[in-house]
GROMACS .gro file of C-alpha atoms in nm:
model
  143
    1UNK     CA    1   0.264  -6.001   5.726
    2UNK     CA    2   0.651  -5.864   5.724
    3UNK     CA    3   0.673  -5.484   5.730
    4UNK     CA    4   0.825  -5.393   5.391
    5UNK     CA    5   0.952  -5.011   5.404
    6UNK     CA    6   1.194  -4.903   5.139
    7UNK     CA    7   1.262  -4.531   5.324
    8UNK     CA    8   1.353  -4.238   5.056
    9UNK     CA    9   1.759  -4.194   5.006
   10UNK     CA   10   1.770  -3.862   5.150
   11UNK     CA   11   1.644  -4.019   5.484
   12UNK     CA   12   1.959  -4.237   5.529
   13UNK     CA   13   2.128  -3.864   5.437
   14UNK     CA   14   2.033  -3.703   5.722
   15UNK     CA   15   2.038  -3.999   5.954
   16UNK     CA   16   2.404  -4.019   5.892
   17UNK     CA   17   2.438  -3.677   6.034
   18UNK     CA   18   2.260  -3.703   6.377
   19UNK     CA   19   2.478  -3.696   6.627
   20UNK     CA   20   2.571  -4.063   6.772
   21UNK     CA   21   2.429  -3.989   7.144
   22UNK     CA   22   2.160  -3.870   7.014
   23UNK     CA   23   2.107  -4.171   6.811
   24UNK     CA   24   2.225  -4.362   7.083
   25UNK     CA   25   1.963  -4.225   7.389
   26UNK     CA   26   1.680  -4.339   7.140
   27UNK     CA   27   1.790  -4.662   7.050
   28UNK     CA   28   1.892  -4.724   7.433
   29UNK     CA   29   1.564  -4.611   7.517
   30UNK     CA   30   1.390  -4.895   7.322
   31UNK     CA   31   1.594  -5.132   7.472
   32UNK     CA   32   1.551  -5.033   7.862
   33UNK     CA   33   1.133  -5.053   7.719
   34UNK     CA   34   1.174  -5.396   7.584
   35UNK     CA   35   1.412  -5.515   7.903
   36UNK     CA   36   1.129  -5.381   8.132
   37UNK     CA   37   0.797  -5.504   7.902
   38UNK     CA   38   0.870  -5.779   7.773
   39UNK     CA   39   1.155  -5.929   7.997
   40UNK     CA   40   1.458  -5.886   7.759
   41UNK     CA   41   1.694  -5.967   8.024
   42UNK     CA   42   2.054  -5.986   7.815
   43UNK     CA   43   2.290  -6.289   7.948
   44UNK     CA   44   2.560  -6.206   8.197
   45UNK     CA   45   2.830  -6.266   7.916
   46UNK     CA   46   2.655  -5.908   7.717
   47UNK     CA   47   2.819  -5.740   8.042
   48UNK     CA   48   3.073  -5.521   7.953
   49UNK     CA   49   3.069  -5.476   7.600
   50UNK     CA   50   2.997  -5.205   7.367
   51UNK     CA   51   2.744  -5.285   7.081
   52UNK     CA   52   2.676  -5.076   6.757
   53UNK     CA   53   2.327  -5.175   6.584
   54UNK     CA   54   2.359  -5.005   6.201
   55UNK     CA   55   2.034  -4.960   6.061
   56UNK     CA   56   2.111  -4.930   5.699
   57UNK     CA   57   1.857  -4.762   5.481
   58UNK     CA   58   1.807  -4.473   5.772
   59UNK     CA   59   2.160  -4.370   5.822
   60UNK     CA   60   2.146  -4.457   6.200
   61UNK     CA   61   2.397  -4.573   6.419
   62UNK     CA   62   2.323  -4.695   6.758
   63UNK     CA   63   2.584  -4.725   6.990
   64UNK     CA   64   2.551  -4.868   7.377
   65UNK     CA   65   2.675  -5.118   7.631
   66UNK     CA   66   2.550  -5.371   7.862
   67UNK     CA   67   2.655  -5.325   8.209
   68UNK     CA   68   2.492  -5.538   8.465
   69UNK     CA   69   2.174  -5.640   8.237
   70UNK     CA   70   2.085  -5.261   8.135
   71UNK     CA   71   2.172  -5.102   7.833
   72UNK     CA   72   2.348  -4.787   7.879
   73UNK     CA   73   2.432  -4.509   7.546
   74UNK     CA   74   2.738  -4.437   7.445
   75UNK     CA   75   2.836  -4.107   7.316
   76UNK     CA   76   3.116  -4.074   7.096
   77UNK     CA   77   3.075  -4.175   6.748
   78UNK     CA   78   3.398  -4.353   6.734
   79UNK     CA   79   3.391  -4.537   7.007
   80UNK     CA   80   3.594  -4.893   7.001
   81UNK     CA   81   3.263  -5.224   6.996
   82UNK     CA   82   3.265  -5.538   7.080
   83UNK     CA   83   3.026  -5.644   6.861
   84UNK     CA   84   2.840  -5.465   6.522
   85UNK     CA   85   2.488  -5.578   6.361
   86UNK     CA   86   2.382  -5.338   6.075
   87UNK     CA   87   2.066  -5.447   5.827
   88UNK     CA   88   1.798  -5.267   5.715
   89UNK     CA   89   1.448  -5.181   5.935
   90UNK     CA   90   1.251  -5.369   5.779
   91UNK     CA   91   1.496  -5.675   5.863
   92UNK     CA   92   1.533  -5.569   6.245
   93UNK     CA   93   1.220  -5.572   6.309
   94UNK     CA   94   1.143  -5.904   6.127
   95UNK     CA   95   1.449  -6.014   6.356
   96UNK     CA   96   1.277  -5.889   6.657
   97UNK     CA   97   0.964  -6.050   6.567
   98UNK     CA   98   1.110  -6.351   6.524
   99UNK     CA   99   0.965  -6.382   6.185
  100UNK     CA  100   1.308  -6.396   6.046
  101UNK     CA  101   1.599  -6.604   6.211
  102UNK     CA  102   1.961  -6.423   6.218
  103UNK     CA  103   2.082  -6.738   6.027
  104UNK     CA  104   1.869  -6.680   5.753
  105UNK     CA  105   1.908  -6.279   5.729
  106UNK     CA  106   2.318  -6.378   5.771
  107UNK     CA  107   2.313  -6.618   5.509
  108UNK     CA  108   2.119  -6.403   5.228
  109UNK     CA  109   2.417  -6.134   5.313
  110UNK     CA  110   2.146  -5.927   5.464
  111UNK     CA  111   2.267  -5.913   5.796
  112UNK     CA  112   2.585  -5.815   5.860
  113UNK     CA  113   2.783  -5.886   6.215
  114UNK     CA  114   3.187  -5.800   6.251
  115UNK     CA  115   3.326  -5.838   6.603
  116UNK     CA  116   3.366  -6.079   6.848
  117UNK     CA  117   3.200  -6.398   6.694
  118UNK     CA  118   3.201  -6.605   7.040
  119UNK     CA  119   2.984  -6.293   7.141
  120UNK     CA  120   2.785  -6.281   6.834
  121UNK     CA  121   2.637  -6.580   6.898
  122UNK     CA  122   2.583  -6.573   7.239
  123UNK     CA  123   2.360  -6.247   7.103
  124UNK     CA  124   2.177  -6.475   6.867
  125UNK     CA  125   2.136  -6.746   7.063
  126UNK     CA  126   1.945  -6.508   7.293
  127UNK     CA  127   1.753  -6.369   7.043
  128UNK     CA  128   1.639  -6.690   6.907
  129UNK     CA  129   1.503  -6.772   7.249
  130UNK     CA  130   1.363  -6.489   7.391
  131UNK     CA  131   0.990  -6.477   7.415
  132UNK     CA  132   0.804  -6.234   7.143
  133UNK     CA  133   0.544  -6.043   7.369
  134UNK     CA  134   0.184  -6.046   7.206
  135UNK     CA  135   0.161  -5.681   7.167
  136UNK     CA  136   0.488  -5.712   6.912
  137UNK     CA  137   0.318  -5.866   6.655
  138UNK     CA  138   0.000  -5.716   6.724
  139UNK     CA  139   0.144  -5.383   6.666
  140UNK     CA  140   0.241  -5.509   6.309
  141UNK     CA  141  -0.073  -5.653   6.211
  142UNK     CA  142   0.009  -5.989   6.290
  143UNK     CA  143  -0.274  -6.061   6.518
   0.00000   0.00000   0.00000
């Protein structure tokens, strides 16, 4: 079972209007969690680089970098990435299931990625082979 959430439009409204490093701290957050969980250790060529993950339908913009396999936030809303993802929850977290390939969300136009393509796949070549912890899908019903 996919999650399939279709938030209200006013949602997205007032997403927009969060500060970024506010944004930014939560999203970060659930990165450091997965990194320490579940092992998400990013390749050495993520070092460096500023990322901005765009979820779509809630307004939010996350913005961080990689610096020596941790994910750090960034702060200003403006700030200059490497590398952008944006697609809707529902598809991020099909992503991060694995339930969904990036191909196949790229292809249907449902991901979108601008940036440094040599990076961009490095990204996706990670995500396709990182392990899915248990409690990932069981937290979805997938059990």
């Amino acid at each position: 079972m996919s999650l399939s959430f279709t938030p209200p439009a006013w949602l997205a409204k007032v997403g927009r209007r969060l500060p970024c490093g506010l944004v930014s701290l939560h999203g970060v957050a659930g990165l450091e969690l997965a990194r320490k969980l579940a092992g998400l250790t990013p390749p050495a060529e993520l070092n460096g680089h500023a990322y901005a993950i765009t979820v779509s339908d809630l307004g939010l913009r996350h913005v961080f970098r990689c610096e020596h396999g941790r994910f750090r936030p960034v702060f200003q809303a403006g700030a200059d990435v490497s590398l952008s993802l944006t697609a809707t929850l529902s598809d991020f977290i099909a992503l991060g299931q694995g339930t969904l390939d990036a191909d196949t969300l790229f292809f249907q136009r449902r991901l979108m990625i601008s940036g440094d393509t040599e990076l961009g796949l490095i990204v996706k070549n990670w995500l396709d082979a990182s392990q899915r912890p248990a409690w990932l899908a069981r937290l979805f019903g997938q059990a």
